[in-house]
mmCIF file of C-alpha atoms in Angstrom:
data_model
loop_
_atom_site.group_PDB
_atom_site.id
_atom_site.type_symbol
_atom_site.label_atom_id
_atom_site.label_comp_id
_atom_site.label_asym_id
_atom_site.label_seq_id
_atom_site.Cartn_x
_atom_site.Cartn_y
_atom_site.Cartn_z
ATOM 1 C CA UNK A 1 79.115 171.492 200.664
ATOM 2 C CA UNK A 2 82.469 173.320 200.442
ATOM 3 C CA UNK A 3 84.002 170.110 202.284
ATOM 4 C CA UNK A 4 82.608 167.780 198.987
ATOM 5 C CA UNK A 5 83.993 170.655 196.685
ATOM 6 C CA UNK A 6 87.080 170.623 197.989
ATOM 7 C CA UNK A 7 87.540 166.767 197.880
ATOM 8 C CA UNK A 8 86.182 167.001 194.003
ATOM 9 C CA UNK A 9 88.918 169.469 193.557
ATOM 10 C CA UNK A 10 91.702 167.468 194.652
ATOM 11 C CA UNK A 11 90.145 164.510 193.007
ATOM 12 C CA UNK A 12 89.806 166.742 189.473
ATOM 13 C CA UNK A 13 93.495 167.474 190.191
ATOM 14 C CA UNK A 14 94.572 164.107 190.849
ATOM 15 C CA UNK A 15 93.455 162.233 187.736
ATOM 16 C CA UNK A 16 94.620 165.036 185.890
ATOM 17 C CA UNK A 17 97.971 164.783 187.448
ATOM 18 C CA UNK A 18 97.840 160.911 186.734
ATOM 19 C CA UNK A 19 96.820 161.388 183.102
ATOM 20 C CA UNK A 20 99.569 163.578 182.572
ATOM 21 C CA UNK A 21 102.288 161.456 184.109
ATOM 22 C CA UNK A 22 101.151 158.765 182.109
ATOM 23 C CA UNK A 23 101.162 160.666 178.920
ATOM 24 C CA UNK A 24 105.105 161.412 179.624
ATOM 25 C CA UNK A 25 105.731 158.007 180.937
ATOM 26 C CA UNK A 26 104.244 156.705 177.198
ATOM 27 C CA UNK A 27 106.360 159.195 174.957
ATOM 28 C CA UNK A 28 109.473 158.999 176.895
ATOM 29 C CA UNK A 29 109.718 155.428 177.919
ATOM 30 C CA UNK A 30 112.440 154.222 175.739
ATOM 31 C CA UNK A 31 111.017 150.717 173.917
ATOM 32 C CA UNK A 32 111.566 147.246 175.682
ATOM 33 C CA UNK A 33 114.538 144.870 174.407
ATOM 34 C CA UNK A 34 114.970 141.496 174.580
ATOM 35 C CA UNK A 35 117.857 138.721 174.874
ATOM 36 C CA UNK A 36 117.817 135.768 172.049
ATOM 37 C CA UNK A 37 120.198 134.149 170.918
ATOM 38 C CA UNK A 38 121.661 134.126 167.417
ATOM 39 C CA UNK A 39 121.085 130.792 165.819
ATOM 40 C CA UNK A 40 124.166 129.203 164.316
ATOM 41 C CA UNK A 41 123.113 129.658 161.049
ATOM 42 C CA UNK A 42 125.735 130.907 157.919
ATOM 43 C CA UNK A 43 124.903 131.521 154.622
ATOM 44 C CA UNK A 44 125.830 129.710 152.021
ATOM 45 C CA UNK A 45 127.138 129.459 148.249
ATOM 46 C CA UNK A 46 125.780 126.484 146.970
ATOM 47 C CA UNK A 47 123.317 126.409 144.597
ATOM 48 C CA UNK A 48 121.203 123.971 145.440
ATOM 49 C CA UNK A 49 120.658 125.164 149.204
ATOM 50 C CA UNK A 50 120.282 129.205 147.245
ATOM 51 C CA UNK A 51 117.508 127.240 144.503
ATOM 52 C CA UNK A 52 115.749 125.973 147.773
ATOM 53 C CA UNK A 53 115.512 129.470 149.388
ATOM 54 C CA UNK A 54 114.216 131.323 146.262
ATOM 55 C CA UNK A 55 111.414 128.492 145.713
ATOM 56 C CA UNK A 56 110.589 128.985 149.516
ATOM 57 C CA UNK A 57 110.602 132.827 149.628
ATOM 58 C CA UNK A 58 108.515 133.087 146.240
ATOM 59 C CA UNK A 59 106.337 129.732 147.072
ATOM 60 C CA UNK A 60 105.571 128.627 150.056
ATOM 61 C CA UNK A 61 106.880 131.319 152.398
ATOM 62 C CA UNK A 62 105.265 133.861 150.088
ATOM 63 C CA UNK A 63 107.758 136.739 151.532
ATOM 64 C CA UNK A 64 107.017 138.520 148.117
ATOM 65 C CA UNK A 65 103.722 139.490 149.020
ATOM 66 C CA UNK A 66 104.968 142.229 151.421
ATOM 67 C CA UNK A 67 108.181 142.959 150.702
ATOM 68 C CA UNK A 68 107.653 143.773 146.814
ATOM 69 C CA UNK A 69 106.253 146.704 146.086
ATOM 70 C CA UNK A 70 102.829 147.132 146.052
ATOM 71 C CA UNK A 71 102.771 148.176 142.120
ATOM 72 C CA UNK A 72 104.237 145.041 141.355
ATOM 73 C CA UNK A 73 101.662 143.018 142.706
ATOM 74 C CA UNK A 74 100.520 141.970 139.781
ATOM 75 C CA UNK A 75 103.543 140.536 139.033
ATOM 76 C CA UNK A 76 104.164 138.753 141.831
ATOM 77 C CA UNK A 77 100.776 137.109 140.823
ATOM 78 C CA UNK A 78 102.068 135.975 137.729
ATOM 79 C CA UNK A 79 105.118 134.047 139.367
ATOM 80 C CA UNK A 80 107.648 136.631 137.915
ATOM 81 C CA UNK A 81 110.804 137.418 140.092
ATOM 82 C CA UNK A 82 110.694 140.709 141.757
ATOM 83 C CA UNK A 83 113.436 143.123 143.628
ATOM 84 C CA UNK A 84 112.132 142.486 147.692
ATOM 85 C CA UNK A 85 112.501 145.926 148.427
ATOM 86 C CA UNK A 86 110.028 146.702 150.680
ATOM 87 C CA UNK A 87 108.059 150.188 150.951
ATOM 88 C CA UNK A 88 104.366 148.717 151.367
ATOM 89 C CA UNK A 89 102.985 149.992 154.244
ATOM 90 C CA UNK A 90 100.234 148.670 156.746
ATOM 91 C CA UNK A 91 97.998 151.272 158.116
ATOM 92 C CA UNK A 92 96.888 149.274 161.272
ATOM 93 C CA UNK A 93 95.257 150.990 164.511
ATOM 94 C CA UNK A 94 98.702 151.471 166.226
ATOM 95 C CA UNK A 95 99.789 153.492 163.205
ATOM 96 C CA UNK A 96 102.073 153.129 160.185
ATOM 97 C CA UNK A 97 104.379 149.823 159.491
ATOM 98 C CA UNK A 98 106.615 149.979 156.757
ATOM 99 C CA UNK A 99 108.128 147.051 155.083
ATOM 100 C CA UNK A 100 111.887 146.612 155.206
ATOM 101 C CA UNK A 101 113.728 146.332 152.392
ATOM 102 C CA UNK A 102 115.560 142.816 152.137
ATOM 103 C CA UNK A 103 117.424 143.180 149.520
ATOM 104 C CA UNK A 104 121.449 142.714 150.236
ATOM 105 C CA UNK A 105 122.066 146.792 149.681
ATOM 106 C CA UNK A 106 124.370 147.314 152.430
ATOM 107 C CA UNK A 107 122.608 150.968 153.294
ATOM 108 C CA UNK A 108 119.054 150.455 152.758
ATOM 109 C CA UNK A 109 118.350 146.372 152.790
ATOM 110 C CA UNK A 110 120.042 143.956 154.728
ATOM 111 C CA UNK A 111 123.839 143.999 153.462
ATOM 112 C CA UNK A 112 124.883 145.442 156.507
ATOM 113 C CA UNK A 113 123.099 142.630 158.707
ATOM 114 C CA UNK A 114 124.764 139.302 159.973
ATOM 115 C CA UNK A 115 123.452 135.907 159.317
ATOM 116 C CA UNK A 116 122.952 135.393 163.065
ATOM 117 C CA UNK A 117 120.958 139.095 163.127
ATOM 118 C CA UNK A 118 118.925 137.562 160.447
ATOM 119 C CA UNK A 119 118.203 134.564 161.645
ATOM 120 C CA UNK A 120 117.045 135.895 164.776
ATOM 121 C CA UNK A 121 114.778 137.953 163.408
ATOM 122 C CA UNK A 122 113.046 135.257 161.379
ATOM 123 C CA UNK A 123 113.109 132.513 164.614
ATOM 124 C CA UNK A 124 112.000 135.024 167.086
ATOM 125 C CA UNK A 125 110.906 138.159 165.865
ATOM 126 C CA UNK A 126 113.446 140.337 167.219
ATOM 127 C CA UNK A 127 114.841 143.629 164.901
ATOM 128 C CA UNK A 128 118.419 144.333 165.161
ATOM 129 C CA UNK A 129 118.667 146.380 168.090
ATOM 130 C CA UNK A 130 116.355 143.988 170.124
ATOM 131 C CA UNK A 131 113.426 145.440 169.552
ATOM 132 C CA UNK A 132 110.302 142.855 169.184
ATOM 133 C CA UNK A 133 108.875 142.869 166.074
ATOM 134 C CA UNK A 134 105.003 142.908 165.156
ATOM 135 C CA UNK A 135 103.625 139.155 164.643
ATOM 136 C CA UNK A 136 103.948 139.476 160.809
ATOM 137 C CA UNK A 137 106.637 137.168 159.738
ATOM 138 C CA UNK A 138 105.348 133.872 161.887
ATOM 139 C CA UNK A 139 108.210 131.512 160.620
ATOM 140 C CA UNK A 140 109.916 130.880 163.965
ATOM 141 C CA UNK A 141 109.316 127.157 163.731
ATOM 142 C CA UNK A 142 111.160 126.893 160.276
ATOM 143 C CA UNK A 143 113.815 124.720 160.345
ATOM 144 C CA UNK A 144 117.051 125.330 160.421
ATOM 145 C CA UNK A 145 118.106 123.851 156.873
ATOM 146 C CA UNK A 146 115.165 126.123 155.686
ATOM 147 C CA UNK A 147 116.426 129.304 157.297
ATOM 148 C CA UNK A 148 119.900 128.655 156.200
ATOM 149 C CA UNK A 149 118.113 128.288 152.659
ATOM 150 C CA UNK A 150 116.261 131.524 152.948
ATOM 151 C CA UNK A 151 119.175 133.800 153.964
ATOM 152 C CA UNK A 152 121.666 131.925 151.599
ATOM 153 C CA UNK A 153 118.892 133.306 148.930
ATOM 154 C CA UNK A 154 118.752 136.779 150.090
ATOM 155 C CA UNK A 155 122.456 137.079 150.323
ATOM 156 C CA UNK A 156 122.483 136.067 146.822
ATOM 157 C CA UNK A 157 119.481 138.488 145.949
ATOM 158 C CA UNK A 158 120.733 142.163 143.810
ATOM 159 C CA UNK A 159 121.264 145.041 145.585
ATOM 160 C CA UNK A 160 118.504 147.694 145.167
ATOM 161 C CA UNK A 161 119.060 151.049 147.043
ATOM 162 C CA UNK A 162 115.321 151.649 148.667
ATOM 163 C CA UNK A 163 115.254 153.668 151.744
ATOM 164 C CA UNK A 164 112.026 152.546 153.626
ATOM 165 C CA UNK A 165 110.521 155.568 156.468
ATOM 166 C CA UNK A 166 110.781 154.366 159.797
ATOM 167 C CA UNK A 167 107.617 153.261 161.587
ATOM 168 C CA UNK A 168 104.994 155.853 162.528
ATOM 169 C CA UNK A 169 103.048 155.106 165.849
ATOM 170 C CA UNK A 170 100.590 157.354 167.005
ATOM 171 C CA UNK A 171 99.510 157.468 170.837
ATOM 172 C CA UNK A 172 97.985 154.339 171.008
ATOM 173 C CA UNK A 173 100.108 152.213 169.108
ATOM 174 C CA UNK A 174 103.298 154.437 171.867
ATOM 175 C CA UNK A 175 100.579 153.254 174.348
ATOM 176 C CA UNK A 176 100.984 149.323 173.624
ATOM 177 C CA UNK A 177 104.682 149.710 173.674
ATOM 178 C CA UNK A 178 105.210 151.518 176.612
ATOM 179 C CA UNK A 179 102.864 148.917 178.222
ATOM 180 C CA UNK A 180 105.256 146.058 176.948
ATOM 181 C CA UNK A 181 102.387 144.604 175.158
ATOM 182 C CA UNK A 182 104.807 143.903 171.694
ATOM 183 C CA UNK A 183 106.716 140.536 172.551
ATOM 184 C CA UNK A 184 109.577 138.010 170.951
ATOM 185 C CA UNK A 185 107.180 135.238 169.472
ATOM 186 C CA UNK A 186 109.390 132.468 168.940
ATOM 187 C CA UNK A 187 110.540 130.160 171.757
ATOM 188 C CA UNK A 188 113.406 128.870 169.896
ATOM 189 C CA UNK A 189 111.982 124.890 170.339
ATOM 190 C CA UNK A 190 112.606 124.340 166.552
ATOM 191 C CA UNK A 191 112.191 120.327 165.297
ATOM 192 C CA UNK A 192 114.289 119.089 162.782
ATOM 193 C CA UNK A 193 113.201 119.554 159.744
ATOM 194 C CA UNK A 194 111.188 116.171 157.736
ATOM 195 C CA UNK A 195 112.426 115.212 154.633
ATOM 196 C CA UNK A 196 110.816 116.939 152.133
ATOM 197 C CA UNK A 197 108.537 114.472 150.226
ATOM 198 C CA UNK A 198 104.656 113.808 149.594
ATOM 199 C CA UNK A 199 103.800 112.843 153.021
ATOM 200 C CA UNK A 200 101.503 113.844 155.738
ATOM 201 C CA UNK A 201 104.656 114.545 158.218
ATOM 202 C CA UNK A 202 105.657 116.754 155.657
ATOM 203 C CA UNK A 203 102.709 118.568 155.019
ATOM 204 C CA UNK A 204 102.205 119.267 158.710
ATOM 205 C CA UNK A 205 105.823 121.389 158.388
ATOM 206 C CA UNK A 206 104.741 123.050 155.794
ATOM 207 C CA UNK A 207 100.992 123.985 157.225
ATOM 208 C CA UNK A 208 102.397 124.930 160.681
ATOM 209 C CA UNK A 209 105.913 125.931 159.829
ATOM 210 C CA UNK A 210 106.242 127.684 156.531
ATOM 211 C CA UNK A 211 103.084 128.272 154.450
ATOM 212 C CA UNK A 212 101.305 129.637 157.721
ATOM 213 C CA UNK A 213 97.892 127.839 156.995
ATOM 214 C CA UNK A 214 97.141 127.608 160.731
ATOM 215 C CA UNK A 215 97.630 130.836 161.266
ATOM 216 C CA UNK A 216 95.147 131.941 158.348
ATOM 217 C CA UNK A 217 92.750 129.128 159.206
ATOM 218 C CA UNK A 218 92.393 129.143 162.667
ATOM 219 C CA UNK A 219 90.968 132.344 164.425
ATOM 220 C CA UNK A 220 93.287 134.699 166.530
ATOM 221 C CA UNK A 221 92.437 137.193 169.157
ATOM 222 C CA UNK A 222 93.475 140.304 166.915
ATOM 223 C CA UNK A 223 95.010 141.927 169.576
ATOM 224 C CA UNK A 224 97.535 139.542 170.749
ATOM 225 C CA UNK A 225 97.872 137.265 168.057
ATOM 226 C CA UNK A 226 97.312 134.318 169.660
ATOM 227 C CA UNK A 227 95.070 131.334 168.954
ATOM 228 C CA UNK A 228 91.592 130.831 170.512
ATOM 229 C CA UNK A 229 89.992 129.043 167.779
ATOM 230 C CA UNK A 230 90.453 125.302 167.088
ATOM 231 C CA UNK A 231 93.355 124.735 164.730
ATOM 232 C CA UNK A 232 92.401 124.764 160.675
ATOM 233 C CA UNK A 233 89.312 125.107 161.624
ATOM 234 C CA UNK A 234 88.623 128.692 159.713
ATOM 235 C CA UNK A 235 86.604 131.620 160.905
ATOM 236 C CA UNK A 236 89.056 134.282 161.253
ATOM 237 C CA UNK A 237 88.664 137.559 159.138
ATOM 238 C CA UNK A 238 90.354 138.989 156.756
ATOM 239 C CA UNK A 239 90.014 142.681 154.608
ATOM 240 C CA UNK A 240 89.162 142.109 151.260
ATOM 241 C CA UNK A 241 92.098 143.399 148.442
ATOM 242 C CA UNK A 242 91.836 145.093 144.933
ATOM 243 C CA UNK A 243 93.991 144.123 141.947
ATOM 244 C CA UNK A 244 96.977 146.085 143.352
ATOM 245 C CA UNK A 245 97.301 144.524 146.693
ATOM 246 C CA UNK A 246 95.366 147.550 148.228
ATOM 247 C CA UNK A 247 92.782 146.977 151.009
ATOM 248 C CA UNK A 248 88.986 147.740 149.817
ATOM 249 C CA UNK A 249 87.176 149.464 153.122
ATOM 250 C CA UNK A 250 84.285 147.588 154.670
ATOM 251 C CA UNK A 251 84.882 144.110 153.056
ATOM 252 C CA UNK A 252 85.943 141.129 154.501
ATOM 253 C CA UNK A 253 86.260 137.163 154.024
ATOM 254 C CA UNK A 254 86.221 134.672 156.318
ATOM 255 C CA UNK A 255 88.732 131.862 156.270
ATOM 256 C CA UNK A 256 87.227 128.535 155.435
ATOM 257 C CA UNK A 257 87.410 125.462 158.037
ATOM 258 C CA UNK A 258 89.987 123.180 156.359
ATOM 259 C CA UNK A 259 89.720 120.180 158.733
ATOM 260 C CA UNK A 260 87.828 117.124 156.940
ATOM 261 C CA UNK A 261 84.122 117.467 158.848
ATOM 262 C CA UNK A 262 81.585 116.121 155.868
ATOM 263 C CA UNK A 263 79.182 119.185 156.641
ATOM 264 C CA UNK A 264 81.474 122.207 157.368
ATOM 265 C CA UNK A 265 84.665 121.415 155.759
ATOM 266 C CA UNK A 266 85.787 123.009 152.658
ATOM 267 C CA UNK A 267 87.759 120.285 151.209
ATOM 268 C CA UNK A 268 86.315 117.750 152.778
ATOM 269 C CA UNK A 269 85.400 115.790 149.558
ATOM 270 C CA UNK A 270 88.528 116.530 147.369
ATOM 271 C CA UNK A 271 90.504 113.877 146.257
ATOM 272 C CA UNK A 272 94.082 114.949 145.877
ATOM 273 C CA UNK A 273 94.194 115.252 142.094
ATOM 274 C CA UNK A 274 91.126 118.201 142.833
ATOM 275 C CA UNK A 275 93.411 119.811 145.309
ATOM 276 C CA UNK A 276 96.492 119.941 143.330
ATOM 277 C CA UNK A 277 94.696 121.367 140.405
ATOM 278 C CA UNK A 278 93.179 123.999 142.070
ATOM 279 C CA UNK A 279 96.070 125.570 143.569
ATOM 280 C CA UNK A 280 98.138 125.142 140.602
ATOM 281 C CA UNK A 281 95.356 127.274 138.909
ATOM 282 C CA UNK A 282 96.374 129.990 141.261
ATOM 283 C CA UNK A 283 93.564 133.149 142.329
ATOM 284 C CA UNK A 284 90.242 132.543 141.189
ATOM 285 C CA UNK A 285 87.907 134.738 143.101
ATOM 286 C CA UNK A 286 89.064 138.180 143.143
ATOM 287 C CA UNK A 287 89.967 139.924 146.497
ATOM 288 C CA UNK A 288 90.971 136.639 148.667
ATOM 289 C CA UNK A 289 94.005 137.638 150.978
ATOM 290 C CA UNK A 290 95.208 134.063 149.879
ATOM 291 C CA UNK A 291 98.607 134.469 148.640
ATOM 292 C CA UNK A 292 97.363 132.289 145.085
ATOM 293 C CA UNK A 293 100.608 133.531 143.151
ATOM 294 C CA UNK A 294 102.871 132.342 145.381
ATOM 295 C CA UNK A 295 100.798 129.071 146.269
ATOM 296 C CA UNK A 296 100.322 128.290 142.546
ATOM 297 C CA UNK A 297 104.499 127.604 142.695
ATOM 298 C CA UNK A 298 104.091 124.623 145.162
ATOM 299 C CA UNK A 299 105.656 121.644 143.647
ATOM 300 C CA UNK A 300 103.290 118.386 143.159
ATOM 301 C CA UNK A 301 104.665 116.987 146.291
ATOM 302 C CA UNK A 302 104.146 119.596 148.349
ATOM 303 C CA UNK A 303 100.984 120.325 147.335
ATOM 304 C CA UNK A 304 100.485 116.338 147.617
ATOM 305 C CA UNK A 305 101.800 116.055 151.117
ATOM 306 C CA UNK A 306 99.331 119.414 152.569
ATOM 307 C CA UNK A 307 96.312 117.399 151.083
ATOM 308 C CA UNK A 308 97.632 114.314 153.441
ATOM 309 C CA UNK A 309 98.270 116.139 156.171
ATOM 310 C CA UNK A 310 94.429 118.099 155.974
ATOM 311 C CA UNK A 311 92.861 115.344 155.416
ATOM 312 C CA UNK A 312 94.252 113.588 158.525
ATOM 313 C CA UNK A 313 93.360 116.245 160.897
ATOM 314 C CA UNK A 314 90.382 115.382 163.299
ATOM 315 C CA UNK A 315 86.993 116.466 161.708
ATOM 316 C CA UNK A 316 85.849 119.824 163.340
ATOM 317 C CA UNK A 317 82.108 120.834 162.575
ATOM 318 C CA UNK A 318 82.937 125.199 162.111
ATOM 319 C CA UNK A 319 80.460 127.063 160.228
ATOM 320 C CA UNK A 320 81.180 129.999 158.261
ATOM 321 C CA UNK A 321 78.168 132.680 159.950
ATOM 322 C CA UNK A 322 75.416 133.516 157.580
ATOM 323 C CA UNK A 323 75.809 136.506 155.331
ATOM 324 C CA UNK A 324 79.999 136.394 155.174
ATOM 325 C CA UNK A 325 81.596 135.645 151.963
ATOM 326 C CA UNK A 326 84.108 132.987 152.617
ATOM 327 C CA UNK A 327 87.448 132.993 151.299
ATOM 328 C CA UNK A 328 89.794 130.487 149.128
ATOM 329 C CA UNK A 329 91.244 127.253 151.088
ATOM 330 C CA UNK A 330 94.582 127.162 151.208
#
């Protein structure tokens, strides 16, 4: 007996001992950084290429809808122009993320940030310092005329001074990083970009590329991000939000299967004139996580060339379980 007490002792102390080394090894262990290269991308002054980056960052890229402030929301929703500096924050389970201000103040925003720093963050998800940044910016397959539009539109953007807290993790969210579990995204393997026009090559850019429809409409392993769900097929779940932007506790929707099966398939029987009309009349039911302010901005072809490109996916029979309220195509 005191032989089997003795070995639980030393076993007690053991674990113990492990669960305290681990503890340290989580709040000490400095964060992983990774290599990437900066793209060769410089902003620019002409007009045109600036237009091109403020349609994409208030349309189809729909950046407003975190980096405005949350009280603005509303106009945001209304397709009026507002300051992108940052503030919102997203309570998740690994703690607090803020949103950056990108506006071009040199102290708070990104004045102080090169073109290549930027561009690196938006093709692989890597911060400044080389950091990896949480999958919430998915735009690493943008092209590189796009980007080049983008930050030539920021750079142009007024300075607002905003200073935006630093992250807050709490244990586990130190946990996943010390665990290397946060990881670059991109992979760099960017295709020239199509011309823009009304076609289905088109509208596969802008689904997969820019307006982030596959990764709304196709369901993710919430933990890593990654896809396990046929693509546009729907099914993944989404909080529902109140007039402000603001999650609403213990609602959800469920994104709708956007491929053209004749049983399951949202859109399957809209012609393109249906489509078009419906996103330009931007948010109809209340709540959806569907960015309908920003969407309602898409030009005709654009909007033309997604309803192509959806409709020329293979058919995918994906029902929506009984009971959940399913969300706005898009």
């Amino acid at each position: 007996m005191k032989k089997f007490l003795k070995i639980l002792k030393w076993s007690a102390l053991t674990i113990v001992s492990i669960i305290v080394l681990f503890i340290v090894y989580v709040l000490i262990r400095p964060e992983s950084t990774f290599e990437k290269p900066y793209p060769e991308i410089t902003a620019s002054t002409d007009s045109s290429l600036i237009a091109r980056g403020k349609y994409l960052v208030y349309g189809p890229a729909h950046c407003a809808y975190c980096h405005a402030p949350s009280n603005e929301f509303q106009k945001v929703e209304a397709g009026e122009i507002v300051p992108l500096t940052g503030g919102n924050v997203f309570a998740l389970p690994v703690g607090n993320i803020y949103v950056p201000n990108i506006t071009s103040d040199k102290t708070t925003g990104i004045g102080g940030y090169t073109d290549g720093e930027l561009a690196r963050t938006l093709r692989y998800g890597v911060k400044r310092n080389g950091e990896a940044l949480l999958d919430f910016m998915p735009f690493y397959d943008i092209s590189d005329e796009d980007l080049t539009a983008i930050i030539s539109y920021l750079r142009n953007e007024p300075a607002v001074s905003n200073p935006v807290p630093q992250n807050e993790w709490n244990f586990l969210g130190k946990i996943v990083k010390a665990l290397g579990m946060i990881k670059p995204m991109g992979d760099g393997d960017v295709p020239t970009s199509p011309k823009p026009d009304s076609t289905a090559e088109y509208g596969k850019y802008l689904a997969g590329s820019v307006a982030n429809c596959r990764g709304c409409h196709t369901k993710r392993d919430l933990m890593t991000g990654g896809y396990i769900g046929t693509d546009y097929a729907g099914q993944m779940t989404f909080e529902v939000l109140d007039e402000n932007g603001k999650i609403i506790p213990g609602k959800h929707f469920v994104s709708p299967n956007l491929t053209p099966d004749k049983e399951t398939g949202r859109i399957a029987y809209w012609p393109q004139e249906t489509f078009v009309k419906r996103f330009q009349a931007g948010r109809v039911i209340a709540g959806s996580p569907m960015p309908w302010g920003a969407f309602s901005r898409l030009n005709e072809n654009d909007l033309m060339a997604l309803h192509k490109y959806l409709h020329s996916l293979q058919p995918v029979h994906s029902q929506t379980p009984a009971g959940v309220q399913e969300g706005d195509p898009g």
